[in-house]
PDB file of C-alpha atoms in Angstrom:
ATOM      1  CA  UNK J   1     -28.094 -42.172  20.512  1.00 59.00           C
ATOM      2  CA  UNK J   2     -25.060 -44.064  20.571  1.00 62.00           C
ATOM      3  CA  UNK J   3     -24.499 -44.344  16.840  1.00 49.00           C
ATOM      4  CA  UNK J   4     -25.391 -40.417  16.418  1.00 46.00           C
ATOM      5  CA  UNK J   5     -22.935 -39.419  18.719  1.00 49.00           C
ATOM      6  CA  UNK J   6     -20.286 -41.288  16.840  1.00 54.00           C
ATOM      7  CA  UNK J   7     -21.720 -39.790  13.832  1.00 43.00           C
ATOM      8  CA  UNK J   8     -21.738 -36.310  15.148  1.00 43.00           C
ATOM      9  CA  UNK J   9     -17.946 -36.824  16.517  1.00 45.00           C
ATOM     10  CA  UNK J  10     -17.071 -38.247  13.246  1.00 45.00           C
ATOM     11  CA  UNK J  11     -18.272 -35.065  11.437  1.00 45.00           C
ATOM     12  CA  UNK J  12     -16.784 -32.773  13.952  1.00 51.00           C
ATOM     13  CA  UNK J  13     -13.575 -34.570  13.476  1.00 51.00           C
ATOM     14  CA  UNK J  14     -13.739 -34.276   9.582  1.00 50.00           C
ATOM     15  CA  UNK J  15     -14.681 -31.076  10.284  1.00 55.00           C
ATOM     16  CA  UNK J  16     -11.310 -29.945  12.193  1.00 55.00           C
ATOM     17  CA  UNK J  17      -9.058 -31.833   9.765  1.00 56.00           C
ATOM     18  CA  UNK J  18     -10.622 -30.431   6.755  1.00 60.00           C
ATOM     19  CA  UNK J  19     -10.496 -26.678   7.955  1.00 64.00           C
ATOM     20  CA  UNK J  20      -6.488 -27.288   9.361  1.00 66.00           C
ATOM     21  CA  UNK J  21      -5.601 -28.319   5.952  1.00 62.00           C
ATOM     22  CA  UNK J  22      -7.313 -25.295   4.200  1.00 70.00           C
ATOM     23  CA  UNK J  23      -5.904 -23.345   6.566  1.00 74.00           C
ATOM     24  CA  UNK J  24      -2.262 -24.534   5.586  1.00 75.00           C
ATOM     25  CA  UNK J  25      -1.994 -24.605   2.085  1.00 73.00           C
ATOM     26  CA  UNK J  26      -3.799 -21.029   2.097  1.00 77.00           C
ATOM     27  CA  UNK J  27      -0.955 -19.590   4.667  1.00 77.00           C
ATOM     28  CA  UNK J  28       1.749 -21.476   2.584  1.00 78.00           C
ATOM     29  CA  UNK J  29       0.338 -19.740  -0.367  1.00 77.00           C
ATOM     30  CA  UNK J  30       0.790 -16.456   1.078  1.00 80.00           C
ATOM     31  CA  UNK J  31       3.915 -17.261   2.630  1.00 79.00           C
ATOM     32  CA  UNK J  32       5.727 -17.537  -0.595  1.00 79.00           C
ATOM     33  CA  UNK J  33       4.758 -13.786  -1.650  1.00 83.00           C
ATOM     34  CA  UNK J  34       7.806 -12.599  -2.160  1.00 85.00           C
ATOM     35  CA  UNK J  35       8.672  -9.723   0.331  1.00 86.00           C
ATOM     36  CA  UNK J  36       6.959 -11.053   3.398  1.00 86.00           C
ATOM     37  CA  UNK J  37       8.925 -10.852   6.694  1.00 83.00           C
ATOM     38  CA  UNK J  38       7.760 -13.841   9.354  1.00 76.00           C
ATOM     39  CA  UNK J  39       4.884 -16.826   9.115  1.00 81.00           C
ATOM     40  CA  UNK J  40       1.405 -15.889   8.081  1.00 85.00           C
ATOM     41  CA  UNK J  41      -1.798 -16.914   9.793  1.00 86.00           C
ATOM     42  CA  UNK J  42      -4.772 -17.633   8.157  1.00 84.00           C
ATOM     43  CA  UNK J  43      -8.593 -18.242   9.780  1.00 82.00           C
ATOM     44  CA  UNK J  44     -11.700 -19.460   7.729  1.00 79.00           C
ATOM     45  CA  UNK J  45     -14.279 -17.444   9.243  1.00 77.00           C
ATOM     46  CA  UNK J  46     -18.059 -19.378   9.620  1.00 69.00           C
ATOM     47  CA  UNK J  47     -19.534 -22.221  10.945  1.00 60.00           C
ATOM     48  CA  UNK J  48     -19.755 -25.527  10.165  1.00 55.00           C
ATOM     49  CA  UNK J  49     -16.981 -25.272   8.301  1.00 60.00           C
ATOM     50  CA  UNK J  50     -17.788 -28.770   6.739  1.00 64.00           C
ATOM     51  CA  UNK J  51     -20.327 -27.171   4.418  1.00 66.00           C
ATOM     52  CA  UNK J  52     -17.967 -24.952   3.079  1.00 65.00           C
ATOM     53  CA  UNK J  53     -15.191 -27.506   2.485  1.00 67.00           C
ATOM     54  CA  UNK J  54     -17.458 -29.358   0.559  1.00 66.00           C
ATOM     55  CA  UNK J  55     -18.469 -26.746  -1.843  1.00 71.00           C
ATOM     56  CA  UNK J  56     -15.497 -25.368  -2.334  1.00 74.00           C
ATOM     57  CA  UNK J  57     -16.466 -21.481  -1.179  1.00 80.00           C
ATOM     58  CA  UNK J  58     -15.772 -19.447   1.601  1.00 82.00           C
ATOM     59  CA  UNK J  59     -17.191 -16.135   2.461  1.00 86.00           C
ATOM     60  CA  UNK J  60     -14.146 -14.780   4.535  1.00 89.00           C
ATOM     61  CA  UNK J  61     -10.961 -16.182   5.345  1.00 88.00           C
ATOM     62  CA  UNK J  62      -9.063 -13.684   7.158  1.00 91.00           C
ATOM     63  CA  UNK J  63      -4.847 -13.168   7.594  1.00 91.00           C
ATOM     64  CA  UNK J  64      -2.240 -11.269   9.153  1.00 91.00           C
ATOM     65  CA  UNK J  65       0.766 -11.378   7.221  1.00 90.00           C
ATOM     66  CA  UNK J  66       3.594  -9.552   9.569  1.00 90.00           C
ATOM     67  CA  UNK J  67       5.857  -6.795   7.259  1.00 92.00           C
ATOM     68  CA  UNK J  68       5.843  -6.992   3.782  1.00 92.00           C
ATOM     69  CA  UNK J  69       8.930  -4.950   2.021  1.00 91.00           C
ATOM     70  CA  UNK J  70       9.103  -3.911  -1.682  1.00 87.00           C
ATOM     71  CA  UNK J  71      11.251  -1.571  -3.493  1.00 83.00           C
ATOM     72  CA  UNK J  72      12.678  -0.561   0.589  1.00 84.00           C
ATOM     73  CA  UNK J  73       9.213   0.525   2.006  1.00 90.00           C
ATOM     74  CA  UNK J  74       8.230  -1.597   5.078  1.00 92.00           C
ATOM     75  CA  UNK J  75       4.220  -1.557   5.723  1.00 94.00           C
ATOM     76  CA  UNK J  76       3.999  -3.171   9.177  1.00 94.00           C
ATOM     77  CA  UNK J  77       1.002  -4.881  10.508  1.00 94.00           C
ATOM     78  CA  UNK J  78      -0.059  -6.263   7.436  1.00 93.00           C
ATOM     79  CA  UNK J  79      -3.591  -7.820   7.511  1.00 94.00           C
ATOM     80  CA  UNK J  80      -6.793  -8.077   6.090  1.00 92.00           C
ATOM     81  CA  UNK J  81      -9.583 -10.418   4.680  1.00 94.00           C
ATOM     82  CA  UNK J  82     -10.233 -12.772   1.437  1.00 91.00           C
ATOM     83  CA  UNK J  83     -14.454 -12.864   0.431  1.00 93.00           C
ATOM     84  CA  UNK J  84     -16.124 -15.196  -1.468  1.00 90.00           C
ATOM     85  CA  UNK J  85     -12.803 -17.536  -2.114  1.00 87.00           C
ATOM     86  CA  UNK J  86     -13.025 -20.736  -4.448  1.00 84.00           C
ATOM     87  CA  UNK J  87     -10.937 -23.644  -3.349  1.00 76.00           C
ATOM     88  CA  UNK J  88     -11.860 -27.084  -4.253  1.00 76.00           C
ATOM     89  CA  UNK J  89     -11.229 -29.360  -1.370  1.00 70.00           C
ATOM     90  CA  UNK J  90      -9.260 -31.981  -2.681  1.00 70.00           C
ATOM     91  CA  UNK J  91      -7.199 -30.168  -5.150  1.00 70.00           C
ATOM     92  CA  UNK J  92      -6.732 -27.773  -2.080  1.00 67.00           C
ATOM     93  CA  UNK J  93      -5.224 -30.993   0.373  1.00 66.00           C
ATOM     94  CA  UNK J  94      -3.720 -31.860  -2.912  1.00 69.00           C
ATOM     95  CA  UNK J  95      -1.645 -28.492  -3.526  1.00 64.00           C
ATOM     96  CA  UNK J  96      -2.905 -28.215  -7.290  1.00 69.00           C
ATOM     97  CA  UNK J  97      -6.410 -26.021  -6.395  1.00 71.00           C
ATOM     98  CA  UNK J  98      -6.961 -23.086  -8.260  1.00 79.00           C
ATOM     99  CA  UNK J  99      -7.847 -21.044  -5.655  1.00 82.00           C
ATOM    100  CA  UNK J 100      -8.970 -17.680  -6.062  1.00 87.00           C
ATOM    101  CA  UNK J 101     -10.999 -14.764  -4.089  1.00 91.00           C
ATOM    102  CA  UNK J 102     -13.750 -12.647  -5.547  1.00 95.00           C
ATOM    103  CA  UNK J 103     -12.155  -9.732  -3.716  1.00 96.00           C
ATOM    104  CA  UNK J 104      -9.319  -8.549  -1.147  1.00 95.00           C
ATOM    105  CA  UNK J 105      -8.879  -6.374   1.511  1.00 96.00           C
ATOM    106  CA  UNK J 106      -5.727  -5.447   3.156  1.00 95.00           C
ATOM    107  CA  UNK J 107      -4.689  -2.863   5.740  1.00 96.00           C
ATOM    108  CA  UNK J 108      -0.943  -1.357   7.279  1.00 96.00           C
ATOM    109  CA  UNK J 109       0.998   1.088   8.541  1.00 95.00           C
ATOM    110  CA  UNK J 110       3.694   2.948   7.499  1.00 94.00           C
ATOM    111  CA  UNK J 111       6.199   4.133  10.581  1.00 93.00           C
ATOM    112  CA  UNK J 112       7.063   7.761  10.763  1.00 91.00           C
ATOM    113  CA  UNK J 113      10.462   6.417  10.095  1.00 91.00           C
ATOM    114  CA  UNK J 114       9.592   5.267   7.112  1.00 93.00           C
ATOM    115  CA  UNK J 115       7.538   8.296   5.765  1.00 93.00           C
ATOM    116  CA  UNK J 116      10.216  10.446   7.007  1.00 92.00           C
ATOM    117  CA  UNK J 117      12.873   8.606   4.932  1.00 92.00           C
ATOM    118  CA  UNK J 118      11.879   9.517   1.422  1.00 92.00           C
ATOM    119  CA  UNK J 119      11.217  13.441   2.420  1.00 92.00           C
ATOM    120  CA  UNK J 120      13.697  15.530   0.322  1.00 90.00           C
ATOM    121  CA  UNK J 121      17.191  17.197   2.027  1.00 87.00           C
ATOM    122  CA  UNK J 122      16.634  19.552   4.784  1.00 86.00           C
ATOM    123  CA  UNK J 123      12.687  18.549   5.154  1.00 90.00           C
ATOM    124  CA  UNK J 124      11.895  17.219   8.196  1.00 92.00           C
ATOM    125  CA  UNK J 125       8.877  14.748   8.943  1.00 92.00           C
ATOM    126  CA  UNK J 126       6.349  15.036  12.250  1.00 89.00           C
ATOM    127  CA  UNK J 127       2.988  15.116  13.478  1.00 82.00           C
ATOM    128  CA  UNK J 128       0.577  14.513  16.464  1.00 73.00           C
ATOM    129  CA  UNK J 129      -1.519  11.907  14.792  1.00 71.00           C
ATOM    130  CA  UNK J 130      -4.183  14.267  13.776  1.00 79.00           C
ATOM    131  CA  UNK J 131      -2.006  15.817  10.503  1.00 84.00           C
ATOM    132  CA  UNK J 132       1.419  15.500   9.020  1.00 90.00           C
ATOM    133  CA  UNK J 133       3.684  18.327   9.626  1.00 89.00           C
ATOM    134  CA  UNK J 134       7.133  19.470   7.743  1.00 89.00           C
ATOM    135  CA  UNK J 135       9.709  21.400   8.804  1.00 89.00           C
ATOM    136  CA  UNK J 136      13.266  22.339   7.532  1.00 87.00           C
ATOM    137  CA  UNK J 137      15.057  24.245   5.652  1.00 84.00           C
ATOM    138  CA  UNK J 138      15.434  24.586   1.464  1.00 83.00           C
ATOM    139  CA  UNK J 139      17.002  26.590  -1.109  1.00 80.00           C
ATOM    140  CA  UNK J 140      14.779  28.496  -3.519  1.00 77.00           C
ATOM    141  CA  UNK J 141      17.111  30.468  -5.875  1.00 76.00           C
ATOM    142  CA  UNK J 142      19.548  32.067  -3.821  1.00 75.00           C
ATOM    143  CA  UNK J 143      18.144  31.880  -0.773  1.00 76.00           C
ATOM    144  CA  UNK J 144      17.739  29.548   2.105  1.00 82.00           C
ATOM    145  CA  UNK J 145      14.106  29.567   2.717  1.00 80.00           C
ATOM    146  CA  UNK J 146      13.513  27.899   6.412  1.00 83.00           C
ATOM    147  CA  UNK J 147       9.498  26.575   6.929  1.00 84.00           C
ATOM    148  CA  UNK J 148       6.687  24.985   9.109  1.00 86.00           C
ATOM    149  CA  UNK J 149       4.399  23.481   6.754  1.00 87.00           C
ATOM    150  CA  UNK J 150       1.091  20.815   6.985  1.00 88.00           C
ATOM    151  CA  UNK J 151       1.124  17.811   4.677  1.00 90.00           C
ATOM    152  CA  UNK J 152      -2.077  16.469   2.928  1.00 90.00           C
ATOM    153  CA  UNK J 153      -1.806  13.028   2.134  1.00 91.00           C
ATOM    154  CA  UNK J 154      -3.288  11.866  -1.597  1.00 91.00           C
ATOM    155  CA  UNK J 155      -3.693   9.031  -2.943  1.00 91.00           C
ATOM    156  CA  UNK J 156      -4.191   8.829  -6.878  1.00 83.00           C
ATOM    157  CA  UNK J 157      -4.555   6.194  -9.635  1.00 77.00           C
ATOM    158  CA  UNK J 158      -3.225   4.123  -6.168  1.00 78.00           C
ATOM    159  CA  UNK J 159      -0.244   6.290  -5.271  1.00 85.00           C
ATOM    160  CA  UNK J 160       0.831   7.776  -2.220  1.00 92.00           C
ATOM    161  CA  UNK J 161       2.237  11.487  -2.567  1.00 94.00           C
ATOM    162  CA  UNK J 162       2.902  13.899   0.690  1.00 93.00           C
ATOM    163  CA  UNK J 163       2.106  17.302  -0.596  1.00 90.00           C
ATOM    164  CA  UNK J 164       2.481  20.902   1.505  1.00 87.00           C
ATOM    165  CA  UNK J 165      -0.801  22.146   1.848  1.00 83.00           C
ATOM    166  CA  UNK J 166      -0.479  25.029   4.936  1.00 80.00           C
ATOM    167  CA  UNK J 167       2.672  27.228   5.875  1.00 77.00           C
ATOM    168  CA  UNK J 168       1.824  28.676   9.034  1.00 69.00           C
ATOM    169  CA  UNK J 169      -1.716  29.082   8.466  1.00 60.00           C
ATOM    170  CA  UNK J 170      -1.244  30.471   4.647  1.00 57.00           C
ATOM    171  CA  UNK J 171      -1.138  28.579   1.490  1.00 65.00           C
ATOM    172  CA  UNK J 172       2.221  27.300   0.741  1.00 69.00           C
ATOM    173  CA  UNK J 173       3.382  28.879  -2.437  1.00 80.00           C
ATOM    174  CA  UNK J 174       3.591  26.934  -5.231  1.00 80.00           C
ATOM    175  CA  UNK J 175       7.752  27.089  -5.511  1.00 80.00           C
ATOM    176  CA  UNK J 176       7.913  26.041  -2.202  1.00 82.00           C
ATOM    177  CA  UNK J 177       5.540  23.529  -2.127  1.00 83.00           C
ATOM    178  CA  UNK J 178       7.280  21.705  -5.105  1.00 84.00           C
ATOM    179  CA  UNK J 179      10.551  21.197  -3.230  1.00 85.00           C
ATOM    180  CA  UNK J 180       8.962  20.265   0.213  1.00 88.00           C
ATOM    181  CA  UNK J 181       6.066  17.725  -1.298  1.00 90.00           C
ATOM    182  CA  UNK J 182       6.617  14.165  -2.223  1.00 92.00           C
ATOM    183  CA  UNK J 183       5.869  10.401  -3.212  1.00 93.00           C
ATOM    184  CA  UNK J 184       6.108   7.115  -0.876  1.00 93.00           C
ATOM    185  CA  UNK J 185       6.595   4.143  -3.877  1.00 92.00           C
ATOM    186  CA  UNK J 186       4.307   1.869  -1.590  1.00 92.00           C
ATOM    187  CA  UNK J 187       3.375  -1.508  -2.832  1.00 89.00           C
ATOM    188  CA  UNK J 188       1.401  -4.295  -1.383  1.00 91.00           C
ATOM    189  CA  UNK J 189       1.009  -7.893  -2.479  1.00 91.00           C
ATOM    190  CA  UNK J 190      -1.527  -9.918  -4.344  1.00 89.00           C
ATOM    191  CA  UNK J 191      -1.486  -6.276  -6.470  1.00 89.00           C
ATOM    192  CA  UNK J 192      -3.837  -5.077  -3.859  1.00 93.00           C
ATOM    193  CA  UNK J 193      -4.121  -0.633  -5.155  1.00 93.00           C
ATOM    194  CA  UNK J 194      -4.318   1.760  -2.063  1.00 94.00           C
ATOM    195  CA  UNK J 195      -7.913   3.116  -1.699  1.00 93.00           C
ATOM    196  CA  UNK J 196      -7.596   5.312   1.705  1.00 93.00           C
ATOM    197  CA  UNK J 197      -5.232   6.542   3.987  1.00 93.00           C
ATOM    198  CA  UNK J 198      -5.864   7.557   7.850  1.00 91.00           C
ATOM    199  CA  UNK J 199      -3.263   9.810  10.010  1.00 90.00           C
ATOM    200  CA  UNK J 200      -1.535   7.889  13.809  1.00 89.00           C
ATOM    201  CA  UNK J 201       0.010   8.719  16.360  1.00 86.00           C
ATOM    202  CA  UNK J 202       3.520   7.554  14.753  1.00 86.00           C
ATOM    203  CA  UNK J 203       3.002   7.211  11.106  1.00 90.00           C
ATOM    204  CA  UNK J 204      -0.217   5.935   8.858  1.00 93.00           C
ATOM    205  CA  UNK J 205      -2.148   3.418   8.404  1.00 95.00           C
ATOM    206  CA  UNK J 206      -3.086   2.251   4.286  1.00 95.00           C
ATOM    207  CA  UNK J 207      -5.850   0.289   3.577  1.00 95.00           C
ATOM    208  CA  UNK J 208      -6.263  -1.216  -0.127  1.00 95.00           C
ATOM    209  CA  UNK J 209      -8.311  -3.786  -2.373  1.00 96.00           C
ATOM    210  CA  UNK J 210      -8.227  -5.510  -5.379  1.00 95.00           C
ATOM    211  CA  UNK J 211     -10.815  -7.916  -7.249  1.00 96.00           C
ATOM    212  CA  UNK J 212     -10.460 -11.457  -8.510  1.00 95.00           C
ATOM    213  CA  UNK J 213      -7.015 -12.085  -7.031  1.00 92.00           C
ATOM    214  CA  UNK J 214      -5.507 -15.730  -7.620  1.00 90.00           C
ATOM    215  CA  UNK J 215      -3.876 -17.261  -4.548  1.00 84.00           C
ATOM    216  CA  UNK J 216      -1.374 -19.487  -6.471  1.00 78.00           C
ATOM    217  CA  UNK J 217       0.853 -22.151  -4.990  1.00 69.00           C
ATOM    218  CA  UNK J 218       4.490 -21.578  -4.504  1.00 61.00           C
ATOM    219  CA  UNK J 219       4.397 -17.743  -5.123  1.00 56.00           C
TER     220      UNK J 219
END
């Protein structure tokens, strides 16, 4: 019983060490991602761990990475999941692994702030967390034209465009609706490609994937 228990604790111990040093060259891989605001943390979901540290495969290693900024656009709350990664244990603890994820989920948010900050002149950004409203005022030939509009977002071939979609309960002509709609250049690490967008309270929240995405050391 004795020499079991030492065993077990022995394994346990191997165990901890092992899935701490995963753990830390994975975050300091994603740490140097250029555009990344604050210290990642990274878990390796599953138990024993052991097993997986030996074979070099983990199902799901999830992160939270903080803000990540590109091009000016902050997505905040940046987090998400890595499935099926390959990591070789000692070139891992070694820093010269080739690791690698079958595929990658992420998720954000963009602030109304944010959205709001690439709207054209004289459009104004709000909502109540159900749609995306504009308001303002543009010129349309000779005329000031002032409106109350509802945005759709879109997302195609992974890009974000705001585009009017209701004026007061009508269609918004197309004139109109050329001057008030928009794009949001979003981007996202590890060349993740937005695949759905959901409306909040005070902004939206992007969720995005990609497939066979290396994880490489230093950046």
């Amino acid at each position: 019983m004795i020499v079991l228990l030492i065993v077990l604790v022995s394994l346990l111990l191997v165990d901890r060490i092992a899935v701490a040093g995963v753990e830390r060259e994975l975050a300091g891989r994603i740490a140097a991602v250029p555009g990344l605001s604050g210290t990642p943390t990274v878990s390796i979901e599953g138990v024993p761990f052991l097993t997986q540290a030996v074979s070099g495969r983990y199902p799901e290693v999830r992160f939270r990475l903080g803000t990540f900024s590109q091009g000016g656009v902050l997505v905040e709350n940046l987090q998400g999941a890595a499935y099926d990664v390959r990591a070789p244990l000692g070139g891992v603890l070694r820093g010269r692994a080739d690791v690698r994820a079958a595929r990658v989920r992420v998720s954000g948010t963009l602030s109304r702030a944010t959205i709001a900050r690439y709207a054209p002149s004289g459009v104004r950004i709000g909502g109540n967390g159900q749609r995306l409203t504009a308001s303002g005022e543009v010129t349309i030939g000779a005329n000031k034209v002032r409106f109350d509009a509802e945005m759709r977002v879109e997302i195609s071939a992974g890009k974000l465009t705001l585009k009017a979609e209701r004026l007061q309960g009508l269609p918004v002509p197309e004139q109109l609706a050329r001057l008030i709609s928009y794009p949001i250049p979003v981007a996202l690490p590890f060349e993740v490609k937005l695949t759905g967008v959901r409306n909040l309270p005070d902004g939206l929240e992007l969720s995005a994937e990609a497939f066979d995405v290396p994880f490489r050391a230093g950046g």
